[in-house]
XYZ file of C-alpha atoms in Angstrom:
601
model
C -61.470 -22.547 -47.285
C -59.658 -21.663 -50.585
C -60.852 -17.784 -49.682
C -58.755 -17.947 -46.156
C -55.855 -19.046 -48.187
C -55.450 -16.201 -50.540
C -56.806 -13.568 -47.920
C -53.495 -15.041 -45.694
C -51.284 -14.505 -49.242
C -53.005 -11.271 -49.753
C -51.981 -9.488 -46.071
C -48.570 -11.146 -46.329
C -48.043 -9.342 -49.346
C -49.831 -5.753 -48.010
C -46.752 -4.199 -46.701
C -43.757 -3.362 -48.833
C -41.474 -6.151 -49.379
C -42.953 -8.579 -47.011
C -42.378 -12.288 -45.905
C -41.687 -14.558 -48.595
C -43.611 -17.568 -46.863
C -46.118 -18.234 -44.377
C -43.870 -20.630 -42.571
C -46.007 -22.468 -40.257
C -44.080 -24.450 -37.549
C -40.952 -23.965 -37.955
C -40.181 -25.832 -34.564
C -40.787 -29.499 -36.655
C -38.147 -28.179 -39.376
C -34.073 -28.506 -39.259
C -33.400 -25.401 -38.151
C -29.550 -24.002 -37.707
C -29.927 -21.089 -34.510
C -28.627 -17.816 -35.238
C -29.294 -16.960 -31.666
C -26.728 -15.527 -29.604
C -24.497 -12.382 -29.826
C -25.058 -10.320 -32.227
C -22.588 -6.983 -33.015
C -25.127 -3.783 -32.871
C -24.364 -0.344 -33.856
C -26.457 2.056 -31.979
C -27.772 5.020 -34.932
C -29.892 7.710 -33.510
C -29.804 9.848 -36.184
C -29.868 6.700 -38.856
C -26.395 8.153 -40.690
C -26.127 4.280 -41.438
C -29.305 3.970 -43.810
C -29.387 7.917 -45.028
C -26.669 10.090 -46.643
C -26.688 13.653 -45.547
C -29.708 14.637 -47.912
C -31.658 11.782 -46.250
C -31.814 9.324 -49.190
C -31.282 6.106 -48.646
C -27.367 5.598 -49.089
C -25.907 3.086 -51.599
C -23.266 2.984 -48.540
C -24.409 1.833 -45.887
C -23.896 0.388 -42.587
C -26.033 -3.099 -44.230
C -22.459 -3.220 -46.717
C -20.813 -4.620 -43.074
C -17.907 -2.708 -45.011
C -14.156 -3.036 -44.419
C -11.020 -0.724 -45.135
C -9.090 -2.266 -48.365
C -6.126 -0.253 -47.667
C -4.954 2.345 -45.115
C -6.379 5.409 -47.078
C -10.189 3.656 -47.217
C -12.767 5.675 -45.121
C -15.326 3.274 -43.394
C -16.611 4.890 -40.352
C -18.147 1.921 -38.659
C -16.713 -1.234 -37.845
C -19.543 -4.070 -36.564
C -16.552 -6.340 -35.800
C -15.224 -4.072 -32.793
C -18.691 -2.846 -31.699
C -20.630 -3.697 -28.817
C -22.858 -7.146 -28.449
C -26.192 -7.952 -27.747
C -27.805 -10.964 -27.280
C -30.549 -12.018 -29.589
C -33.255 -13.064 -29.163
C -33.724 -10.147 -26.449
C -34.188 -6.479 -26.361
C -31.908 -3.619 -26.504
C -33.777 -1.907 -23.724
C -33.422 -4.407 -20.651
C -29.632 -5.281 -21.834
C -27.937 -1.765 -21.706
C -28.309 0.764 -19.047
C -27.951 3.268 -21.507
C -30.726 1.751 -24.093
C -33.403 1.782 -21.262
C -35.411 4.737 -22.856
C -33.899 4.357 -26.203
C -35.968 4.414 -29.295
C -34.741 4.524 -32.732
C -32.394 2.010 -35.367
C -30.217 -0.047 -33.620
C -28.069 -2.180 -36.475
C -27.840 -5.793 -35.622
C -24.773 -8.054 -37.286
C -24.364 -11.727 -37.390
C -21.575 -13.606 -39.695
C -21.929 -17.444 -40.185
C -21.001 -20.227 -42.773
C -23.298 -22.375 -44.347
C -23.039 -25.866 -46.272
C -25.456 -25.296 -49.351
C -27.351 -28.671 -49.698
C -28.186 -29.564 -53.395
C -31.832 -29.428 -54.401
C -32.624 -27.815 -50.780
C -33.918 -24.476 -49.864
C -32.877 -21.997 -46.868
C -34.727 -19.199 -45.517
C -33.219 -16.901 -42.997
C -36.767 -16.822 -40.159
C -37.279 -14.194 -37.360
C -39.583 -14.633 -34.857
C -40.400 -10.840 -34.706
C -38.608 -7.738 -34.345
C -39.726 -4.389 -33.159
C -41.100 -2.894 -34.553
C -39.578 -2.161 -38.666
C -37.246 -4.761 -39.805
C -35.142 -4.424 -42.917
C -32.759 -7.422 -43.188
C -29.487 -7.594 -45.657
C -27.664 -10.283 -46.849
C -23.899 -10.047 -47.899
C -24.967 -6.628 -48.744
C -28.432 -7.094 -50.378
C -31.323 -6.135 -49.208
C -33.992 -9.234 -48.721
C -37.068 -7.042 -47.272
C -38.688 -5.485 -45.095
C -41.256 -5.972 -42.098
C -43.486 -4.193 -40.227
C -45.385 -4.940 -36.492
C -43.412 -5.743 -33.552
C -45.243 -9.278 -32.546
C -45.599 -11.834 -35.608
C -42.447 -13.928 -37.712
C -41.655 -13.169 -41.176
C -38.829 -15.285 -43.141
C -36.634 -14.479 -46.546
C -35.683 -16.869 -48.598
C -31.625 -16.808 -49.354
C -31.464 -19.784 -51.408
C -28.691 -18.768 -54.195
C -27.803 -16.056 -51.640
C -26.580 -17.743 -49.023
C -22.441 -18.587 -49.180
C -20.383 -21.409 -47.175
C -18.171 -19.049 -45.515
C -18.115 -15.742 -44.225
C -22.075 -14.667 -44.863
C -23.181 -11.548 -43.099
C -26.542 -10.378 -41.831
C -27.763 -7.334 -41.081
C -30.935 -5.957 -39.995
C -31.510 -2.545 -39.135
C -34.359 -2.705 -36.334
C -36.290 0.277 -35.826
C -38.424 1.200 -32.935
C -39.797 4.394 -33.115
C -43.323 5.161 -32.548
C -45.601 6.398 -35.556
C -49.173 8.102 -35.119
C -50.311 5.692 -38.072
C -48.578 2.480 -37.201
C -50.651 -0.224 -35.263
C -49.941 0.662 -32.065
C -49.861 4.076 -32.565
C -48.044 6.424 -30.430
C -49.469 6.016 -26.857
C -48.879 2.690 -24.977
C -49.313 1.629 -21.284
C -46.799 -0.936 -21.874
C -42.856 -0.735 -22.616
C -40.996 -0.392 -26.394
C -39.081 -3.214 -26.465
C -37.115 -2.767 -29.337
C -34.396 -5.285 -30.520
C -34.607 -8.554 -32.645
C -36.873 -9.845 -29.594
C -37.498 -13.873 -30.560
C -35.728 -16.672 -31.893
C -33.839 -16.191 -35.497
C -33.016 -19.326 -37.748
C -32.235 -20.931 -40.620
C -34.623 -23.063 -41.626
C -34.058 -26.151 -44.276
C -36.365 -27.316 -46.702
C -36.978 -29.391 -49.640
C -37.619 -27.693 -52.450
C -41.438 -27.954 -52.789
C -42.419 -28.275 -48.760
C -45.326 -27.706 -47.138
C -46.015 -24.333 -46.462
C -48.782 -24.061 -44.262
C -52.230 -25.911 -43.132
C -54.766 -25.802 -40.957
C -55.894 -28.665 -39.330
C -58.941 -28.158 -36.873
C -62.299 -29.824 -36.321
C -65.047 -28.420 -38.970
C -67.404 -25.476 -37.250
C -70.358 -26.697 -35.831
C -69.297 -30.535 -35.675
C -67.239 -32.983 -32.825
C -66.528 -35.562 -35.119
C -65.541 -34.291 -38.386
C -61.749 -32.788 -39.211
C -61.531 -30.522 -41.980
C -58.888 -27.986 -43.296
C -56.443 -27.272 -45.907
C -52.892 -27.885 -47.045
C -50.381 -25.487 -49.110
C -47.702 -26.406 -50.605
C -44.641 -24.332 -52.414
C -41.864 -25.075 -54.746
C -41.801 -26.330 -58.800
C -44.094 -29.195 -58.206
C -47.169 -27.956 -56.610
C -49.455 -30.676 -57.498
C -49.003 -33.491 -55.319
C -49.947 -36.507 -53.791
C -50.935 -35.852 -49.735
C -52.165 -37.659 -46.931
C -53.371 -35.860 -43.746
C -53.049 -38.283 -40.937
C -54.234 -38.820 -37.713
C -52.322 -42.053 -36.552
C -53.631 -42.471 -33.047
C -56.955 -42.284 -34.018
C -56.962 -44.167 -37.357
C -57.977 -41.829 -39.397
C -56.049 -40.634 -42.714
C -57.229 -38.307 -46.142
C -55.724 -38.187 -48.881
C -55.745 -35.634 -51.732
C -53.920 -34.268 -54.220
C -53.110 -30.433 -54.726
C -53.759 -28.182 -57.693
C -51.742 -26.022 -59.675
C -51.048 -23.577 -57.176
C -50.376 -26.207 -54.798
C -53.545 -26.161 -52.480
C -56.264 -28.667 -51.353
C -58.967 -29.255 -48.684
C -59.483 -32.494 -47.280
C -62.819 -33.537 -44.996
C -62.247 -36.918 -42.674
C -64.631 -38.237 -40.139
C -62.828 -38.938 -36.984
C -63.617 -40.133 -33.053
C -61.082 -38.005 -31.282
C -60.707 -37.595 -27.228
C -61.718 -33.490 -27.340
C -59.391 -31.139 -25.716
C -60.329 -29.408 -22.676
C -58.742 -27.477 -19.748
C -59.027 -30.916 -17.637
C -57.808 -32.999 -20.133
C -55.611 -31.298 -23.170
C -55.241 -33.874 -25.318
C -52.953 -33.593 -27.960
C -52.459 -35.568 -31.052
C -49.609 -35.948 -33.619
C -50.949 -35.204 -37.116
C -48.338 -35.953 -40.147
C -49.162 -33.982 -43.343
C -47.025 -35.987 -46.196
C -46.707 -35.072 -49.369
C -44.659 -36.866 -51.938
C -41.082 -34.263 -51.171
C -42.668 -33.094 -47.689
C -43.365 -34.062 -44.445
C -44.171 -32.104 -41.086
C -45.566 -33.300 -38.165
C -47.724 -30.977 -35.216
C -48.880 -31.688 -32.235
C -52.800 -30.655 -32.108
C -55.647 -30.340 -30.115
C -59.417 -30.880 -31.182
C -61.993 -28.668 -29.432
C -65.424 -27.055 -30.430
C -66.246 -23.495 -28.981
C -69.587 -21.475 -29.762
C -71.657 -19.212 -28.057
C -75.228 -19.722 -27.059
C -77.128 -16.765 -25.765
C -75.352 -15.670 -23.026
C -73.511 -19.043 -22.483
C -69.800 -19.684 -23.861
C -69.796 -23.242 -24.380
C -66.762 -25.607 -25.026
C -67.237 -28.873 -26.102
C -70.585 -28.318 -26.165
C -71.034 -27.339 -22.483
C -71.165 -24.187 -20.969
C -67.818 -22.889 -19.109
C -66.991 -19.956 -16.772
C -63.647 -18.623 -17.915
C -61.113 -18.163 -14.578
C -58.371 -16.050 -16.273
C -55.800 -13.417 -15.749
C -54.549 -11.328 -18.311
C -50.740 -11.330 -19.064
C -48.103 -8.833 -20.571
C -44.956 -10.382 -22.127
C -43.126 -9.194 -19.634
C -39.905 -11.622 -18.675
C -40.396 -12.952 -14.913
C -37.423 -12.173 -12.488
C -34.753 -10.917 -14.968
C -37.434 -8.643 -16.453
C -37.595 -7.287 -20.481
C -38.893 -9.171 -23.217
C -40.516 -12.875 -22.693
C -39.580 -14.974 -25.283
C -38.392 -18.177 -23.250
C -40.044 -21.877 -23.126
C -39.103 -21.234 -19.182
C -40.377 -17.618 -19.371
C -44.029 -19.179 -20.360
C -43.643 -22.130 -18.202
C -43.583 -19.763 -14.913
C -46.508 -17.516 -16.284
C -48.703 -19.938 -17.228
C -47.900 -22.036 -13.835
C -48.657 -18.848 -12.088
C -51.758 -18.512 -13.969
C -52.631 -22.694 -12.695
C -51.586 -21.771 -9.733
C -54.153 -19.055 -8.814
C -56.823 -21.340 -10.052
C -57.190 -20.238 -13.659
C -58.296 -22.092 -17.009
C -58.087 -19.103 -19.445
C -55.598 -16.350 -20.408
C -55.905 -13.344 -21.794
C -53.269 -12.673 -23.668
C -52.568 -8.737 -24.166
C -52.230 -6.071 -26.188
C -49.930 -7.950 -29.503
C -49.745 -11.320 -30.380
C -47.074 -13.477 -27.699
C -44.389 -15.575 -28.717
C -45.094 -18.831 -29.882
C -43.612 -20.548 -27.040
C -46.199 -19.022 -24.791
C -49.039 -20.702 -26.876
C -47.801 -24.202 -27.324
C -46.910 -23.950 -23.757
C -51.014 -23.386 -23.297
C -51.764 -26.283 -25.338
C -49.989 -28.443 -23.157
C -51.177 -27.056 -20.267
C -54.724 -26.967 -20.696
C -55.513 -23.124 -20.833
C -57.639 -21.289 -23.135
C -56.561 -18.148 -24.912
C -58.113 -14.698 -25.755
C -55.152 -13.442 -28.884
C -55.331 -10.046 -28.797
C -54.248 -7.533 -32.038
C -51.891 -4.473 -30.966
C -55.216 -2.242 -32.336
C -55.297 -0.365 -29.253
C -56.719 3.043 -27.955
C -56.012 5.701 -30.504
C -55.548 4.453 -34.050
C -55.805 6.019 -37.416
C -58.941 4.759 -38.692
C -59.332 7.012 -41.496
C -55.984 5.880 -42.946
C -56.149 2.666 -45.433
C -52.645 2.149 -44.988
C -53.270 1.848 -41.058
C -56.118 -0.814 -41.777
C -53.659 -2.681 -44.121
C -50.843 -2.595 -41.477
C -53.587 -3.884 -39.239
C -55.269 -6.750 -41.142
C -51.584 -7.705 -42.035
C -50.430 -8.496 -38.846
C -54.163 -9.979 -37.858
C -52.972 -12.552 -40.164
C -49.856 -13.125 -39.271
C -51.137 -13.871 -36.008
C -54.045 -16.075 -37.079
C -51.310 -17.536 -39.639
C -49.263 -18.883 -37.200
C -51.490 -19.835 -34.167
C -54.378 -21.706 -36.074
C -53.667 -24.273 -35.310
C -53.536 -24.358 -31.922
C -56.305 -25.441 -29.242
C -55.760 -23.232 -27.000
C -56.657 -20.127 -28.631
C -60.540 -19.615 -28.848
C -60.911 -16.134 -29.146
C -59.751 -13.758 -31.176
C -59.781 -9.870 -30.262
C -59.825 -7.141 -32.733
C -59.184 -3.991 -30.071
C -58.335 -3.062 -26.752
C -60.289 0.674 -25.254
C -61.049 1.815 -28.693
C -62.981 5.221 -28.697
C -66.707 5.193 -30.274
C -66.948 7.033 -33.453
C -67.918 5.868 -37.236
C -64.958 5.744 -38.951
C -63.145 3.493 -35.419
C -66.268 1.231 -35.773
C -65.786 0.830 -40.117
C -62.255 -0.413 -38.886
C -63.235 -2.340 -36.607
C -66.002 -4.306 -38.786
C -64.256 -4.735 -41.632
C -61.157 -6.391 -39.768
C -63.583 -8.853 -37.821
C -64.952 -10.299 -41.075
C -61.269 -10.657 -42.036
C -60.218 -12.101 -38.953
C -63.769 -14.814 -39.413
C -62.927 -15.365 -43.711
C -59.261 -16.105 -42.557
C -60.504 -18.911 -39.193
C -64.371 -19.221 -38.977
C -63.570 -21.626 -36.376
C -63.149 -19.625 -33.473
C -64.959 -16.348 -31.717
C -64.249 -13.149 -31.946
C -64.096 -10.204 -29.350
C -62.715 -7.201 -28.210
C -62.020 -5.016 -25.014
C -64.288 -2.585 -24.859
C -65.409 0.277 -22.611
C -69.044 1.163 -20.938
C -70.825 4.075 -19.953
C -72.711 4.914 -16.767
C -76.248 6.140 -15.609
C -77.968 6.965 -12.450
C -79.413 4.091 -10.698
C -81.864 4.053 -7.481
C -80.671 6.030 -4.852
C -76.817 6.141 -5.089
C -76.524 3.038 -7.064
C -74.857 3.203 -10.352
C -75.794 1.267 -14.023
C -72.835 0.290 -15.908
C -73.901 0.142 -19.744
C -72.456 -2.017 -22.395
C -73.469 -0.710 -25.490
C -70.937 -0.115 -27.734
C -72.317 -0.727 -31.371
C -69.125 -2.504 -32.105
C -70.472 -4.758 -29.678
C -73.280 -6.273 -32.397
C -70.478 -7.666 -34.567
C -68.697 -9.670 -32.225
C -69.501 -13.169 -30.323
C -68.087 -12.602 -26.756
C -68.537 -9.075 -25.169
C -65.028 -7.582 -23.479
C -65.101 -4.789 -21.280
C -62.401 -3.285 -19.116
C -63.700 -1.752 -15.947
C -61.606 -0.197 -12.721
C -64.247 1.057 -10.409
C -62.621 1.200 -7.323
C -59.017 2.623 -8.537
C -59.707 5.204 -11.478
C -63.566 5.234 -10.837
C -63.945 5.813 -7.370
C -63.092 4.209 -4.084
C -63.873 0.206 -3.269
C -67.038 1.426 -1.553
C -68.606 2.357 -5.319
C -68.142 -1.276 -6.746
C -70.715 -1.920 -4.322
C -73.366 0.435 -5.333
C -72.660 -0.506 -9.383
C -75.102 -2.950 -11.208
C -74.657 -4.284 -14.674
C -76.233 -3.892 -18.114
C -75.848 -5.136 -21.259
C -78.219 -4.244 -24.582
C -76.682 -7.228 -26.025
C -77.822 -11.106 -25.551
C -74.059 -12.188 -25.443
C -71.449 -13.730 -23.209
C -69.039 -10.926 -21.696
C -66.111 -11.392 -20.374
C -64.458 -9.040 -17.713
C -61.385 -8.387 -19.339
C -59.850 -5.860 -17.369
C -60.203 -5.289 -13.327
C -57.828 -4.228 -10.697
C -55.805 -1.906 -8.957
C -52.308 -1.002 -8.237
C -49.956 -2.385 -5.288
C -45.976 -2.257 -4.579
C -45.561 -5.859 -3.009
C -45.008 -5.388 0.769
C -45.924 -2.198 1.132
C -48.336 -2.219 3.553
C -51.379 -0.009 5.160
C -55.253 0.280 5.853
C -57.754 -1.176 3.185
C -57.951 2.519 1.735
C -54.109 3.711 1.684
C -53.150 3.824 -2.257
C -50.491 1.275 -3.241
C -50.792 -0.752 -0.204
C -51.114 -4.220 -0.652
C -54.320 -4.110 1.358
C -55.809 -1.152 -0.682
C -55.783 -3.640 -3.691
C -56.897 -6.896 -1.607
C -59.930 -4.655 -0.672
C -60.582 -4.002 -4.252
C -60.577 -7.011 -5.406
C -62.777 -8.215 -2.456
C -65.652 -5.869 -3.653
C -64.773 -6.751 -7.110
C -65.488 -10.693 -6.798
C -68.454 -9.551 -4.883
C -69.772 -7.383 -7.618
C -68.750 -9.796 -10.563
C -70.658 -12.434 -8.918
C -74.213 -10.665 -9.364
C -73.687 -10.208 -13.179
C -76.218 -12.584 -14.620
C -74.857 -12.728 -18.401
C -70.969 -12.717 -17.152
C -69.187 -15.598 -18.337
C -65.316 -14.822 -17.644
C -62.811 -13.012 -15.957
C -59.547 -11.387 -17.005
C -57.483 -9.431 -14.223
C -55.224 -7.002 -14.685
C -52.783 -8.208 -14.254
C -50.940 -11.502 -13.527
C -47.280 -10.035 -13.167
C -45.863 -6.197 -12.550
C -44.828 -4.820 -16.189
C -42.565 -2.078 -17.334
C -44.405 1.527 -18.326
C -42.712 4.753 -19.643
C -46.337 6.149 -18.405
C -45.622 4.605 -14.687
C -43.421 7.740 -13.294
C -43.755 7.297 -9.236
C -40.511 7.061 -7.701
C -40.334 5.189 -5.074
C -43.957 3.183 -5.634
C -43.921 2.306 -9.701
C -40.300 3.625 -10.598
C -41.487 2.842 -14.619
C -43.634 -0.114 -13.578
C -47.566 -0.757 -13.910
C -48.118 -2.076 -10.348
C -51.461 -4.113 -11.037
C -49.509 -7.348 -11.015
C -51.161 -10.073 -8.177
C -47.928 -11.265 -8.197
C -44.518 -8.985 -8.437
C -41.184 -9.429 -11.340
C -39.569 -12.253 -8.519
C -42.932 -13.721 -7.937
C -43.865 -12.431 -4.774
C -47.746 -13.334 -4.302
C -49.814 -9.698 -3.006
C -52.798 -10.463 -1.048
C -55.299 -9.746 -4.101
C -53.449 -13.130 -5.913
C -55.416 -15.103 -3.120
C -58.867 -12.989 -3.297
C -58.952 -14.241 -7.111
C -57.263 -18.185 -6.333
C -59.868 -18.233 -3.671
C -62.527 -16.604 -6.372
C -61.619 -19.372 -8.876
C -61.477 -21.934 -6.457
C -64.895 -21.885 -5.708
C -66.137 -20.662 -9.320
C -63.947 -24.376 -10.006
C -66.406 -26.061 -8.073
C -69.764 -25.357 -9.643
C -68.464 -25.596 -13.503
């Protein structure tokens, strides 16, 4: 346990001038919203952060400068700029923004009452893609990765009236950032979640994880942190609804395990039961709401609770429903998720980054497992050790925040990564990370297959990727029928797999504009993608060692790649259901699909 603890202190400390603190729910803190509008400055050419010989100028736009007399040369002014609204990206909120990528400078003043003896950080719940934030004209830091929080704190920093931040957001692409350059998914850029001030006592618990131990139903087992001047405390882990409490004390460096037998109610899609644990230590006290669930694999069975499951899922973009852009909403994952229910499903995939928090909670409640996928996808630079650091950094800033949550029983490393040595180094070395940092839960990836002759003019779909021996649950991604031939070839394909493991279908499907309509073999019809899916289910059903499905995908998403006018128009048109929720015929292939998969779990 103590290893996980300083691996999640190491990554947090990888990239230059990272977060301060791990932060763990913030939701059960006093929080003061910085939400809202926020003044922007658009900078294309980044005159605000370089002088004309591109070094970084003493100047800059971060200064939120004024004139002091009439003569005074300030050629910005945040105060009669445009707004945005934050949390929410640039790209969805100005026509002009659609396409754009680059710094946009974001400005919020406030007052604060500085508590004695309590501490403030200033919290974002992710920006994409670089972040470096100012205060009153100092520079806290600087993050990288699009998808995971990071908080600063501005203790002795932070004034009663008239504080300014500013954080100049960034979203170019890079050829060694994680993701690299080529995406089938849209750049939001913008300060795209919830930003905060978050109160705290001055040694407060900083993180914990709180999960039943591997390999045992009745045991609960994890670790507390704290942070602050007194680090070794008194602390009880508690359980009240069950009766059942630990206590321990913390050592210099403010950490302890704790190991307490305990008869809980497990959670499970049909029953997610949650329970209130209160971690107290003598100047501390949060409080989460947890669920308690074993997951393992056994041959080729995934088994939960001890008994084996089929996983009905859909995978999901953070794409906003109806208003489109960036999800970031407790409403925005209330109407995924109840579209996922709705068609039947128990399990999400959600893809390519790590989701906003909301949309994870919002699982736990509901009662649907979660595949967390890493933004390692399709070309990255595995040669570079700065790439692998950016990676494993933001791996753990994902695990760091989520641990703790039922839902989430896999974790994948990839997404379409191609074969080669130094990809499948990468690869291996980040899923021991991601198992040191949570051996609790499986880990997986998306992966591709290969395909041989079969009898006749059948076809043998191969999974054999060698990444596939250090993984639990197999992935693949498959689209016979829409990039791989018509829907007549699904039939003639047959499955293989040099692996004894579970796999999961994690990609299937095939594009449709919502009521356009035509024969079963007219591209973008409606019907063309029913007819699909039809020989899909078909197919998927005679897969002896298949153990879940992931659609692509539940909703219509934006996509710089998607150029059809008239038919994409910048969307990926996989969605079963359309951006106002329009059901296409395939939703009810897969509800009916589920339905009866439902009935012999």
């Amino acid at each position: 346990m103590r290893k996980c603890v300083f691996l999640l202190a190491l990554a947090a400390a990888a990239l230059p001038q990272a977060s301060a603190s791990a932060m763990v729910n913030v939701a059960d803190r006093k929080t003061i919203s910085l939400n809202g509008k926020w003044r922007v400055i658009v900078d294309p050419y980044e005159n605000g952060f370089y002088d004309f010989r591109m070094q970084e100028d003493k100047n800059g736009y971060f200064r939120d400068a004024k004139p002091q007399d009439k003569s005074d040369r300030v050629e910005y002014d945040f105060d009669t700029s445009a707004q945005l609204d934050v949390p929410g990206d640039w790209n969805s909120q100005r026509e002009s923004l659609f396409f754009y990528e680059g710094t946009v400078w974001y400005r919020k003043t406030f007052d604060y009452a500085v508590k004695p003896a309590m501490r403030v950080y200033l919290y974002f719940g992710a920006a994409n893609y670089e972040a470096i934030v100012y205060l009153n004209g100092e520079k806290l830091g600087k993050h990288e990765g699009g998808f995971t929080p990071f908080a600063f704190e501005i203790t002795g920093k932070v004034k009663e009236t008239g504080n300014s931040v500013v954080v100049k957001v960034d979203n170019k692409r890079h050829v060694e950032a994680v993701p690299t350059l080529n995406t089938d998914w849209f750049n939001y850029g913008g300060l795209t979640r919830d930003v905060s001030l978050v109160e705290l006592p001055g040694t407060f618990v900083e993180d914990y994880f709180v999960q039943l131990k591997k390999g045992s139903a009745d045991t609960v087992a994890g670790w507390v942190k704290l942070n602050g001047a007194r680090p070794r405390q008194k602390v009880s882990v508690r359980i009240p609804e069950a009766g059942v409490s630990a206590a321990i004390t913390t050592d210099d460096n403010g950490y302890a395990e704790f190991s307490m037998p305990a008869r809980l109610t497990l959670w499970s899609p049909g029953n997610p039961k949650l329970y209130e644990v209160a971690i107290a230590a003598e100047t501390d006290t949060v409080r989460d709401r947890i669920g308690f669930r074993t997951i393992e694999v056994k041959g080729t069975e995934i088994l939960l609770n001890g008994k084996p499951i089929f996983l009905r899922g859909v995978s999901i973009h953070e794409e906003a429903p109806f208003r489109g852009g960036r999800a970031f909403s407790d409403e925005d994952a209330r109407v995924l998720l109840g579209w996922a229910k709705e068609m039947g499903c128990n399990f999400v995939r959600l893809a390519h980054y790590p989701h906003n928090e909301n949309m994870l909670r919002e699982a736990d409640r509901m009662g649907l497992l979660v595949w967390s996928e890493s933004p390692i996808y399709w070309m990255i630079q595995w040669q570079s050790p700065e790439t692998y650091a950016n990676a494993a950094a933001q791996v753990t800033e994902s695990i760091g925040r989520d641990k703790n949550r039922a839902a989430i029983i896999l974790w994948s490393v990839a997404n379409e990564t191609p074969i080669n040595d130094s990809r499948n180094e990468f690869l291996r070395k980040l899923a021991a990370h991601v198992r040191a940092l949570d051996p609790t839960r499986l880990v997986t990836a998306a992966m591709m297959h290969h395909e041989v002759a079969g009898e006749g003019q059948n076809r043998v779909a191969v999974i054999d990727d060698p990444f596939g021996a250090d993984v639990d649950v197999l992935g693949c991604n498959e689209y016979i029928g829409w990039y791989d031939g018509l829907p007549e070839k699904i039939d003639r394909s047959q499955w293989k797999s040099v692996y004894n493991k579970p796999l999961i279908m994690s990609e299937f499907g095939a594009d449709a504009l919502f009521g356009l309509h035509g024969d079963a073999l007219t591209r973008w019809s409606e019907e063309y993608q029913e007819n699909v899916f039809q020989h899909q289910v078909a197919m998927l059903n005679k897969i002896p060692f298949l153990r879940g499905t992931a659609p692509w995908v539940l909703m219509d998403f934006r996509s710089p790649r998607r150029a059809l006018t008239g038919i994409q128009d910048f969307f990926n048109r996989k969605g079963l259901v359309d951006l106002r929720g329009n059901r296409k015929k395939a939703f009810y292939v897969m509800q009916e699909f589920y339905r009866d998969k439902a009935t012999k779990d």
